[in-house]
Amino acid sequence: MAVAQGTTTKTFLNQQVANYGLFYTKLHQLHWYVKGHNFFTLHVKFEELYDQTTAILDELAERLLQINGEPYSTLQEFLEHASLKEKPYTNPMTELEMVQVAVDDLVQLRDELAEGIVLSDNEGDAVTNDMLIAVKNKLDKEIWFYTAFLGKDPVPQNNPK
Ligand SMILES: [Fe+2]
């Protein structure tokens, strides 16, 4: 389980602010460095995904402010608190390996969202709960798109404990 014991809706939202902040940059790496026969498709798709990611980041941070939280707002905080990992682009990756990087991160984000949905439900925060379900619907769709591109089935959800 990626979400730590004792996590509340507020701390969950902030960890996700860090995650989406990091993912936004990581997707630029894929957008910039992708090479191959699918360049035109993937260059555009990674851009669409980072645009969606920054919209989600903003929504999560603003919901956190509405419930008296304090969203992380620096790159250093994002790095310290994100559960996603990044690395410099030092070794060339194939375009399919890049898509797999995006899928792996989307799956992790989606599985963490499933935990946040349970948390916010248990706390009776219906608005955050509804927002997280909507975000999860978007990520489920992206996972389907990118796994279909790889010729695979969508990755099943790791259900929250
Ligand atoms: Fe660009």
Tab-separated table of C-alpha atoms and ligand atoms in Angstrom:
chain	number	residue	atom	x	y	z
A	1	MET	CA	0.000	0.000	0.000
A	2	ALA	CA	1.506	3.318	-1.115
A	3	VAL	CA	-0.641	5.517	1.123
A	4	ALA	CA	0.815	5.481	4.652
A	5	GLN	CA	-1.002	4.355	7.793
A	6	GLY	CA	-2.771	7.218	9.557
A	7	THR	CA	-3.367	9.118	6.326
A	8	THR	CA	-6.324	11.500	6.369
A	9	THR	CA	-8.175	12.994	3.421
A	10	LYS	CA	-6.099	16.160	3.837
A	11	THR	CA	-2.719	14.439	3.967
A	12	PHE	CA	-3.798	12.174	1.134
A	13	LEU	CA	-4.716	15.162	-1.054
A	14	ASN	CA	-1.371	16.786	-0.341
A	15	GLN	CA	0.591	13.654	-1.195
A	16	GLN	CA	-1.309	13.576	-4.477
A	17	VAL	CA	-0.517	17.263	-5.082
A	18	ALA	CA	3.148	16.227	-4.826
A	19	ASN	CA	2.559	13.243	-7.123
A	20	TYR	CA	0.782	15.170	-9.877
A	21	GLY	CA	3.351	17.972	-9.634
A	22	LEU	CA	6.121	15.438	-10.218
A	23	PHE	CA	4.205	13.519	-12.885
A	24	TYR	CA	3.669	16.758	-14.826
A	25	THR	CA	7.426	17.193	-15.261
A	26	LYS	CA	8.047	13.501	-15.834
A	27	LEU	CA	5.574	13.523	-18.741
A	28	HIS	CA	7.484	16.396	-20.318
A	29	GLN	CA	10.549	14.147	-20.328
A	30	LEU	CA	8.581	11.551	-22.331
A	31	HIS	CA	7.105	14.248	-24.607
A	32	TRP	CA	10.559	15.691	-25.351
A	33	TYR	CA	12.674	12.558	-25.685
A	34	VAL	CA	10.287	10.150	-27.439
A	35	LYS	CA	11.683	8.808	-30.716
A	36	GLY	CA	10.429	6.279	-33.231
A	37	HIS	CA	7.716	5.495	-35.702
A	38	ASN	CA	5.026	6.612	-33.280
A	39	PHE	CA	6.679	9.961	-32.559
A	40	PHE	CA	3.826	12.058	-33.943
A	41	THR	CA	1.209	10.108	-31.960
A	42	LEU	CA	3.083	9.818	-28.672
A	43	HIS	CA	4.506	13.356	-28.656
A	44	VAL	CA	0.919	14.647	-28.819
A	45	LYS	CA	-0.531	12.060	-26.403
A	46	PHE	CA	2.094	12.812	-23.727
A	47	GLU	CA	1.265	16.510	-24.087
A	48	GLU	CA	-2.444	15.778	-23.651
A	49	LEU	CA	-1.606	13.750	-20.561
A	50	TYR	CA	0.516	16.480	-18.945
A	51	ASP	CA	-2.234	19.017	-19.690
A	52	GLN	CA	-4.729	16.738	-17.941
A	53	THR	CA	-2.241	16.196	-15.103
A	54	THR	CA	-1.826	19.915	-14.400
A	55	ALA	CA	-5.631	20.336	-14.396
A	56	ILE	CA	-5.914	17.522	-11.821
A	57	LEU	CA	-3.059	19.003	-9.758
A	58	ASP	CA	-4.908	22.330	-9.599
A	59	GLU	CA	-8.207	20.688	-8.682
A	60	LEU	CA	-6.667	18.643	-5.852
A	61	ALA	CA	-4.772	21.656	-4.441
A	62	GLU	CA	-7.824	23.898	-4.567
A	63	ARG	CA	-10.010	21.286	-2.880
A	64	LEU	CA	-7.352	21.027	-0.160
A	65	LEU	CA	-7.526	24.804	0.343
A	66	GLN	CA	-11.320	24.596	0.615
A	67	ILE	CA	-10.987	22.192	3.556
A	68	ASN	CA	-8.344	24.341	5.297
A	69	GLY	CA	-5.318	22.431	4.070
A	70	GLU	CA	-2.048	23.848	2.782
A	71	PRO	CA	-1.028	22.363	-0.562
A	72	TYR	CA	2.647	21.892	-1.302
A	73	SER	CA	3.692	24.525	-3.794
A	74	THR	CA	7.391	24.062	-4.429
A	75	LEU	CA	9.287	21.550	-6.539
A	76	GLN	CA	11.308	20.585	-3.472
A	77	GLU	CA	8.146	19.730	-1.534
A	78	PHE	CA	6.828	17.742	-4.489
A	79	LEU	CA	10.036	15.698	-4.583
A	80	GLU	CA	10.053	15.147	-0.818
A	81	HIS	CA	6.452	14.001	-0.581
A	82	ALA	CA	5.674	12.264	-3.872
A	83	SER	CA	5.393	8.486	-3.925
A	84	LEU	CA	6.140	8.493	-7.671
A	85	LYS	CA	9.810	8.462	-8.636
A	86	GLU	CA	11.585	10.334	-11.396
A	87	LYS	CA	15.010	9.925	-12.948
A	88	PRO	CA	17.140	11.867	-15.402
A	89	TYR	CA	16.951	10.798	-19.030
A	90	THR	CA	20.467	9.383	-19.344
A	91	ASN	CA	19.802	6.065	-21.095
A	92	PRO	CA	17.732	5.980	-24.269
A	93	MET	CA	14.346	4.283	-23.941
A	94	THR	CA	12.252	2.863	-26.755
A	95	GLU	CA	8.879	4.455	-27.360
A	96	LEU	CA	7.183	1.333	-25.955
A	97	GLU	CA	9.292	1.512	-22.779
A	98	MET	CA	8.190	5.134	-22.442
A	99	VAL	CA	4.537	4.174	-22.732
A	100	GLN	CA	5.152	1.528	-20.052
A	101	VAL	CA	6.605	4.234	-17.755
A	102	ALA	CA	3.405	6.241	-18.202
A	103	VAL	CA	1.243	3.142	-17.584
A	104	ASP	CA	3.142	2.197	-14.413
A	105	ASP	CA	2.731	5.702	-12.979
A	106	LEU	CA	-0.929	5.923	-14.003
A	107	VAL	CA	-1.595	2.571	-12.314
A	108	GLN	CA	0.124	3.716	-9.114
A	109	LEU	CA	-1.819	7.004	-9.117
A	110	ARG	CA	-5.071	5.172	-9.840
A	111	ASP	CA	-4.511	2.629	-7.044
A	112	GLU	CA	-3.684	5.434	-4.589
A	113	LEU	CA	-6.869	7.241	-5.664
A	114	ALA	CA	-8.843	4.112	-4.800
A	115	GLU	CA	-7.435	4.392	-1.264
A	116	GLY	CA	-8.282	8.112	-1.114
A	117	ILE	CA	-11.837	7.325	-2.196
A	118	VAL	CA	-12.220	4.975	0.798
A	119	LEU	CA	-10.567	7.516	3.151
A	120	SER	CA	-12.775	10.448	2.111
A	121	ASP	CA	-15.863	8.228	2.255
A	122	ASN	CA	-14.981	7.128	5.802
A	123	GLU	CA	-14.549	10.799	6.778
A	124	GLY	CA	-17.909	11.723	5.248
A	125	ASP	CA	-16.283	14.179	2.828
A	126	ALA	CA	-18.667	13.582	-0.074
A	127	VAL	CA	-17.339	16.405	-2.235
A	128	THR	CA	-13.705	15.230	-2.103
A	129	ASN	CA	-14.964	11.671	-2.563
A	130	ASP	CA	-16.904	12.674	-5.684
A	131	MET	CA	-13.893	14.581	-7.057
A	132	LEU	CA	-11.539	11.629	-6.506
A	133	ILE	CA	-13.972	9.261	-8.220
A	134	ALA	CA	-14.075	11.613	-11.231
A	135	VAL	CA	-10.258	11.744	-11.355
A	136	LYS	CA	-10.082	7.962	-11.062
A	137	ASN	CA	-12.468	7.623	-13.993
A	138	LYS	CA	-10.066	9.744	-16.086
A	139	LEU	CA	-7.046	7.646	-15.072
A	140	ASP	CA	-8.869	4.350	-15.655
A	141	LYS	CA	-9.537	5.580	-19.186
A	142	GLU	CA	-5.898	6.600	-19.760
A	143	ILE	CA	-4.725	3.201	-18.480
A	144	TRP	CA	-7.051	1.539	-20.965
A	145	PHE	CA	-5.787	3.778	-23.818
A	146	TYR	CA	-2.092	3.241	-23.104
A	147	THR	CA	-2.341	-0.495	-22.405
A	148	ALA	CA	-4.364	-0.904	-25.629
A	149	PHE	CA	-1.546	0.906	-27.453
A	150	LEU	CA	0.830	-1.716	-26.005
A	151	GLY	CA	-1.510	-4.504	-27.143
A	152	LYS	CA	-2.291	-5.415	-23.518
A	153	ASP	CA	-5.379	-5.552	-21.313
A	154	PRO	CA	-5.972	-2.746	-18.765
A	155	VAL	CA	-4.112	-3.363	-15.469
A	156	PRO	CA	-6.620	-4.516	-12.819
A	157	GLN	CA	-7.038	-2.294	-9.797
A	158	ASN	CA	-5.195	-3.166	-6.617
A	159	ASN	CA	-8.152	-2.851	-4.243
A	160	PRO	CA	-7.644	-0.843	-1.037
A	161	LYS	CA	-7.307	-2.910	2.140
B	1	FE	FE	5.810	20.541	-26.691
